PDB file of C-alpha atoms and ligand atoms in Angstrom:
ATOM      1  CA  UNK R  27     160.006  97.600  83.692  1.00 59.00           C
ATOM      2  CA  UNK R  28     163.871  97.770  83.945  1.00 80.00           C
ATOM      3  CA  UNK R  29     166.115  99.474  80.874  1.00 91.00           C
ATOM      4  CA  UNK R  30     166.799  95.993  80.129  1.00 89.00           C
ATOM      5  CA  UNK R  31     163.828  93.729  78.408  1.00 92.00           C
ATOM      6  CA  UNK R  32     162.654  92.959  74.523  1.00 96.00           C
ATOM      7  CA  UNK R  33     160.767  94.875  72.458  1.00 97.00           C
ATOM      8  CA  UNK R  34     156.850  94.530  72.819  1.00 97.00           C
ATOM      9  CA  UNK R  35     155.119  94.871  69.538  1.00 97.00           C
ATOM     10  CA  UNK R  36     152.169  95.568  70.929  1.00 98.00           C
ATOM     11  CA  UNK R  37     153.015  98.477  72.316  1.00 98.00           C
ATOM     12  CA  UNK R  38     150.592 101.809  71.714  1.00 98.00           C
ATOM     13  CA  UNK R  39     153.578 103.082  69.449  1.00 98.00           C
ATOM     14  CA  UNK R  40     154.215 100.012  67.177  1.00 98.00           C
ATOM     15  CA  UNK R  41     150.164  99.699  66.972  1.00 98.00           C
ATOM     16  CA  UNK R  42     149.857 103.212  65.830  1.00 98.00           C
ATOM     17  CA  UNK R  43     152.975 102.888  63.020  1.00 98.00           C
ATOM     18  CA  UNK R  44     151.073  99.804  62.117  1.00 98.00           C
ATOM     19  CA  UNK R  45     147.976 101.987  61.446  1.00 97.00           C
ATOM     20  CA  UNK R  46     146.320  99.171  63.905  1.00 98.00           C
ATOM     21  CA  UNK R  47     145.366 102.202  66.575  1.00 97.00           C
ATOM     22  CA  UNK R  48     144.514 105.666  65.369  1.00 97.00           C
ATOM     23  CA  UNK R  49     146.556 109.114  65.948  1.00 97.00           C
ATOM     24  CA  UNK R  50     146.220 112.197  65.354  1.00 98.00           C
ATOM     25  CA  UNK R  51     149.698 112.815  63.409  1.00 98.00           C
ATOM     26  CA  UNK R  52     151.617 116.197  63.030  1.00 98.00           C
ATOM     27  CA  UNK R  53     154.229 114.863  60.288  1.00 98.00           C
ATOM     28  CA  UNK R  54     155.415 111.556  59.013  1.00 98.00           C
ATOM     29  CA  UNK R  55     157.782 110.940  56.624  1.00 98.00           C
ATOM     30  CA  UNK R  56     159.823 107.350  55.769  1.00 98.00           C
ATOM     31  CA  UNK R  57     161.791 107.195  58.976  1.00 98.00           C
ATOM     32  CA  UNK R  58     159.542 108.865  61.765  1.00 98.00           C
ATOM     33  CA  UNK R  59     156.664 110.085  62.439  1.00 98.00           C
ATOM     34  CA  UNK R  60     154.996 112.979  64.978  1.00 98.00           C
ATOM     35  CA  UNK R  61     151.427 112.819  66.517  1.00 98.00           C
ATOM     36  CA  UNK R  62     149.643 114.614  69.312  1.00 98.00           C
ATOM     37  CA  UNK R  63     149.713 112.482  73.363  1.00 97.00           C
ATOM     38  CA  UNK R  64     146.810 111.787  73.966  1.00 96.00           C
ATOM     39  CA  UNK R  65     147.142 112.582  77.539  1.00 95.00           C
ATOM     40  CA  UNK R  66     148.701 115.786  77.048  1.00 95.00           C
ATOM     41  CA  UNK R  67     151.037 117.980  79.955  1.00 94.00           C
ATOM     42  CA  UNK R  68     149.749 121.017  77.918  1.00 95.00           C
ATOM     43  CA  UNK R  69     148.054 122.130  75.026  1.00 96.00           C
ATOM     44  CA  UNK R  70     149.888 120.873  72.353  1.00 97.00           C
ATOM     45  CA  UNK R  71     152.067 117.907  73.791  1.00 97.00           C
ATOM     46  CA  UNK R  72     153.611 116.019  70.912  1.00 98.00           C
ATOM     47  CA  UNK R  73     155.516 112.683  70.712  1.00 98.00           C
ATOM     48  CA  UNK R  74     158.143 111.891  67.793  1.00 98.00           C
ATOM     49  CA  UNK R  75     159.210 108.429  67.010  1.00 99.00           C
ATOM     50  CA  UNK R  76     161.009 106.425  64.940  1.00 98.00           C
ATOM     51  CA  UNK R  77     159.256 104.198  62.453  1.00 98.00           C
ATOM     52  CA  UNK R  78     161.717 101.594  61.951  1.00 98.00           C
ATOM     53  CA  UNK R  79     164.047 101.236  65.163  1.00 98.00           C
ATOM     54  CA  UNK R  80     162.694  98.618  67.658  1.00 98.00           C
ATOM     55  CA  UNK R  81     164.689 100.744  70.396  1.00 98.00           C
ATOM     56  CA  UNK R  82     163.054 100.727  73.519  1.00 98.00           C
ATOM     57  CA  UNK R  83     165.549 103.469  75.215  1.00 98.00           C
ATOM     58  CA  UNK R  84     167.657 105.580  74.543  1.00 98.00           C
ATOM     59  CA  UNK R  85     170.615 103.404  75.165  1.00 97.00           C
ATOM     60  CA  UNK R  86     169.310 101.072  72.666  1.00 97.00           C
ATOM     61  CA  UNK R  87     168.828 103.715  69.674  1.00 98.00           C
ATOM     62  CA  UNK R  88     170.772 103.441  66.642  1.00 98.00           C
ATOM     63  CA  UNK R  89     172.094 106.925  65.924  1.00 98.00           C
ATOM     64  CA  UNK R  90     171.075 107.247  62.478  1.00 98.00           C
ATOM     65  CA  UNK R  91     167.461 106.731  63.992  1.00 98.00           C
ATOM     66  CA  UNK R  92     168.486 108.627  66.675  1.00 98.00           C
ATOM     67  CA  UNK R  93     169.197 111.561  64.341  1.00 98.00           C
ATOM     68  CA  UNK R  94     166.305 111.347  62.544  1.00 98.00           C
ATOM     69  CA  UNK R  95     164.107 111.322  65.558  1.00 98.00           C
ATOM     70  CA  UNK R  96     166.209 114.629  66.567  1.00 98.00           C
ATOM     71  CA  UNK R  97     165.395 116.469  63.383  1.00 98.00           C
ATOM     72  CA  UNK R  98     161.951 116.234  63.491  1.00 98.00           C
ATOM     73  CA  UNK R  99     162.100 117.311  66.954  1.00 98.00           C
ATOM     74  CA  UNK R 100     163.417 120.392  66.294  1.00 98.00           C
ATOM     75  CA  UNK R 101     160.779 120.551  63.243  1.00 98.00           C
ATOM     76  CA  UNK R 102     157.395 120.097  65.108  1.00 98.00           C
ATOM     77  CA  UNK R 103     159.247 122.216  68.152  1.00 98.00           C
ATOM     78  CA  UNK R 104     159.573 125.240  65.937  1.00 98.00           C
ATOM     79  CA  UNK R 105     155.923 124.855  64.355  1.00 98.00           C
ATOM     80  CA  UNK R 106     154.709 124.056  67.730  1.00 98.00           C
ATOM     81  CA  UNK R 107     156.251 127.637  68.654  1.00 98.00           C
ATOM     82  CA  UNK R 108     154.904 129.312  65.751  1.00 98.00           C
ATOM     83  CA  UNK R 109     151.820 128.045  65.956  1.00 98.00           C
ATOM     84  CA  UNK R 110     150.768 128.167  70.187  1.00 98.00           C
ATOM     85  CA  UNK R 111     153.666 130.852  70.768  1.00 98.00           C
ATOM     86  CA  UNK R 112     154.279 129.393  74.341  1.00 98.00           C
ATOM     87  CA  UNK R 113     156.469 130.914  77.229  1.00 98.00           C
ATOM     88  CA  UNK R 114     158.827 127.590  76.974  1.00 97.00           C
ATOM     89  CA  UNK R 115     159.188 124.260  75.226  1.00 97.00           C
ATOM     90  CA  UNK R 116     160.107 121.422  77.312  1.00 96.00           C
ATOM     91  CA  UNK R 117     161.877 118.451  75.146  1.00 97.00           C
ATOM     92  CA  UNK R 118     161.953 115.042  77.444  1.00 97.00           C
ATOM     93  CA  UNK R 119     162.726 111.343  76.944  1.00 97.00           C
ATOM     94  CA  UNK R 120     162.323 108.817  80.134  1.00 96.00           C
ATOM     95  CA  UNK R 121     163.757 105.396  79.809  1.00 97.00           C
ATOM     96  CA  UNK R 122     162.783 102.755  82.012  1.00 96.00           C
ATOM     97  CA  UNK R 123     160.040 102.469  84.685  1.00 93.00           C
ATOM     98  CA  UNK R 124     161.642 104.459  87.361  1.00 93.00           C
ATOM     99  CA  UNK R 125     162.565 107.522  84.838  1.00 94.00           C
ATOM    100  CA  UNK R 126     158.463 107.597  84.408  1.00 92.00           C
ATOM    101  CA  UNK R 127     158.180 105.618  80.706  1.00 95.00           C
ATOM    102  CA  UNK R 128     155.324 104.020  80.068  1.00 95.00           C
ATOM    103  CA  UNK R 129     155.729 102.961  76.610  1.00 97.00           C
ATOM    104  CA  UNK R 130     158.938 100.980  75.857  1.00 97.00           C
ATOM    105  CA  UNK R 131     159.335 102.218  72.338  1.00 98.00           C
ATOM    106  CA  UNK R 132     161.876 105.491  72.306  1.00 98.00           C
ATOM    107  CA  UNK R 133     159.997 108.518  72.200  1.00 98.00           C
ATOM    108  CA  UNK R 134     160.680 112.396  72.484  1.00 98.00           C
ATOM    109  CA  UNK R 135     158.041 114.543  74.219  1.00 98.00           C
ATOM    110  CA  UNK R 136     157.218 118.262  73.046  1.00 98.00           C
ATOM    111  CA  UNK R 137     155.581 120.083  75.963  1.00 97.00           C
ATOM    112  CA  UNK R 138     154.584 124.038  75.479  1.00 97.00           C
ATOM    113  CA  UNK R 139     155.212 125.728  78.822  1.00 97.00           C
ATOM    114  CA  UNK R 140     153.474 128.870  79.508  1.00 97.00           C
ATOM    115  CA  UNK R 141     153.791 131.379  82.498  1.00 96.00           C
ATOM    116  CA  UNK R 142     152.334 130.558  85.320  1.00 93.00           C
ATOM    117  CA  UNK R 143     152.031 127.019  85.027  1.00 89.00           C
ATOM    118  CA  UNK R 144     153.835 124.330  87.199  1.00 84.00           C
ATOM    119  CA  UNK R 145     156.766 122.782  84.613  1.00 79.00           C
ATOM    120  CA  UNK R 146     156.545 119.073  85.861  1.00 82.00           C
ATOM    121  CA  UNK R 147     155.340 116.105  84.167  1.00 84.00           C
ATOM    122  CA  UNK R 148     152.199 114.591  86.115  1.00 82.00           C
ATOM    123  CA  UNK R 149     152.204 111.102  86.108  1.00 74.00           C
ATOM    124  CA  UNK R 150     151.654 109.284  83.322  1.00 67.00           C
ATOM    125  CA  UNK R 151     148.019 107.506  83.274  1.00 66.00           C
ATOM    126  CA  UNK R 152     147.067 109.378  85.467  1.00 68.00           C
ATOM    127  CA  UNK R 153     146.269 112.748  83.457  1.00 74.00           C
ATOM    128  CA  UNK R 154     143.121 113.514  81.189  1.00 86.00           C
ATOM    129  CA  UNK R 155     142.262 112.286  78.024  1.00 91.00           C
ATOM    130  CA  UNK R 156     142.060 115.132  75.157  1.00 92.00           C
ATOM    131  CA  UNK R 157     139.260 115.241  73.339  1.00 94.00           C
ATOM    132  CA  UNK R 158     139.114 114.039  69.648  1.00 95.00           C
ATOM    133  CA  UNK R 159     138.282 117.030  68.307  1.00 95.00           C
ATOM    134  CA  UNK R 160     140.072 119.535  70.233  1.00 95.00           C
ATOM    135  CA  UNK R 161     143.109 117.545  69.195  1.00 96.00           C
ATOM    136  CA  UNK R 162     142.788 117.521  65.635  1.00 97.00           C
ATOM    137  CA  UNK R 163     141.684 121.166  65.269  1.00 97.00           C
ATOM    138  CA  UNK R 164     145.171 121.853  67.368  1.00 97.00           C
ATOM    139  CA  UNK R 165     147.511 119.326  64.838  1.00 98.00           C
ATOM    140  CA  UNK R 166     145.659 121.504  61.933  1.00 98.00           C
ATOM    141  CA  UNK R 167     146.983 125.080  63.621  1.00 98.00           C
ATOM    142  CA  UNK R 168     150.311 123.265  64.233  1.00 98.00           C
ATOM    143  CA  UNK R 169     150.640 121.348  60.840  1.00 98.00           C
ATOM    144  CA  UNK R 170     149.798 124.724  58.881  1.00 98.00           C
ATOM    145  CA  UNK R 171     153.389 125.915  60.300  1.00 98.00           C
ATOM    146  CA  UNK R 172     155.579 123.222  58.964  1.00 97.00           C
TER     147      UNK R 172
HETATM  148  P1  5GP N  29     156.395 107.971  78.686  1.00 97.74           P
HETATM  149  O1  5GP N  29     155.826 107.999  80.056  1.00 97.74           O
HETATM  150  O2  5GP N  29     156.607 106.554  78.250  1.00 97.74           O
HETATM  151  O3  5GP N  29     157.586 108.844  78.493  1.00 97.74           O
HETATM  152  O4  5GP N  29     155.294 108.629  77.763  1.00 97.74           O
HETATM  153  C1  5GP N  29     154.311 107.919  77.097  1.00 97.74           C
HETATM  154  C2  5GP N  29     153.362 108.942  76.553  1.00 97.74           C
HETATM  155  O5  5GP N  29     152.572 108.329  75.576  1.00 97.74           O
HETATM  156  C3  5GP N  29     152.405 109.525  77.619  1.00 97.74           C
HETATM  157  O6  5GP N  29     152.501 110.927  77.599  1.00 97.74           O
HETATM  158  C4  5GP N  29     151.046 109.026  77.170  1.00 97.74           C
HETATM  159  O7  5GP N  29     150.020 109.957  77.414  1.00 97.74           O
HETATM  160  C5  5GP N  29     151.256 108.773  75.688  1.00 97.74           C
HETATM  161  N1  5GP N  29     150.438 107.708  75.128  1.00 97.74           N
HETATM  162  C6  5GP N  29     150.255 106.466  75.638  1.00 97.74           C
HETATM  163  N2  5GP N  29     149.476 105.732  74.822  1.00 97.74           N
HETATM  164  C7  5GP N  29     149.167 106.533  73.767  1.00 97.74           C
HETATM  165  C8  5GP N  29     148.395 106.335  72.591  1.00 97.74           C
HETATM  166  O8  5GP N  29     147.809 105.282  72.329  1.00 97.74           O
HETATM  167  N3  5GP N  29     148.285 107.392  71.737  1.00 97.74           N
HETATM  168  C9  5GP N  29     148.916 108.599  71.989  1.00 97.74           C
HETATM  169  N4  5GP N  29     148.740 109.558  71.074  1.00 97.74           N
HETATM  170  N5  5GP N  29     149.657 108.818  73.083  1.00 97.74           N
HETATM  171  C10 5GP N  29     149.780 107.787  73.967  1.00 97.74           C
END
């Protein structure tokens, strides 16, 4: 998929703010909302969105949403930190196909980095699925930091 196209609302994101498709959340509040990938880079690999923007990319975003995407960032980063203490943080947002995004609703990605481990992103789909359990005990240690 191209940056240009409609939004889909079936997409994972618009099913999970629909409470249609379960996630394990980190923080929500009216505009946005934070929940664990569940194909995480690392331990602790979080996705923000916005709620009510049907932005697909970046270049679509209105910048109120944009902002309050961007705050909440920084909120889960620092609990994220607090929480996992990791080496390095690695904040990323792909738009369209080629730039590796999957799902065409605008999200940010919070990957922990440690020492030692390579920094990339593997390709999406094609990384393990976390388990259920493992995931929510982790949003509890991260949550208990905001
Ligand atoms: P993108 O490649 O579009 O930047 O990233 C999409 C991310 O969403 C991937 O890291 C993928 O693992 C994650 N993802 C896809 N579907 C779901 C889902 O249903 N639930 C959660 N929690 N994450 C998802």
């Amino acid at each position: 998929m191209s940056l240009d196209g409609t939004y889909d609302e079936g997409n994972p994101f618009a099913l999970i703010i629909a409470g249609k498709i379960p996630s394990t959340k980190l923080y929500e509040d009216e505009h946005v909302l934070a929940f664990l990938d569940i194909q995480p880079q690392s331990k602790g690999h979080s996705l923000v969105i916005s709620k009510w923007s049907k932005a697909r990319n970046i270049l679509e975003i209105e910048p109120e949403a944009l902002g309050q995407v961007m705050a909440v960032v920084q909120k889960i980063a620092v609990a994220t930190c607090k929480a996992l203490n990791p080496d390095g943080l690695h904040v990323a947002q792909f738009n369209g196909a080629p730039a590796g995004q999957t799902v065409f609703h605008l999200h940010v990605h919070i990957v922990p980095r440690w020492e030692g481990q390579a920094p990339g992103f593997v390709a999406h789909g094609q990384g393990h699925f976390a388990d259920a359990d493992a995931l929510r005990a982790l949003a509890d240690e991260i949550r208990a930091q905001l």
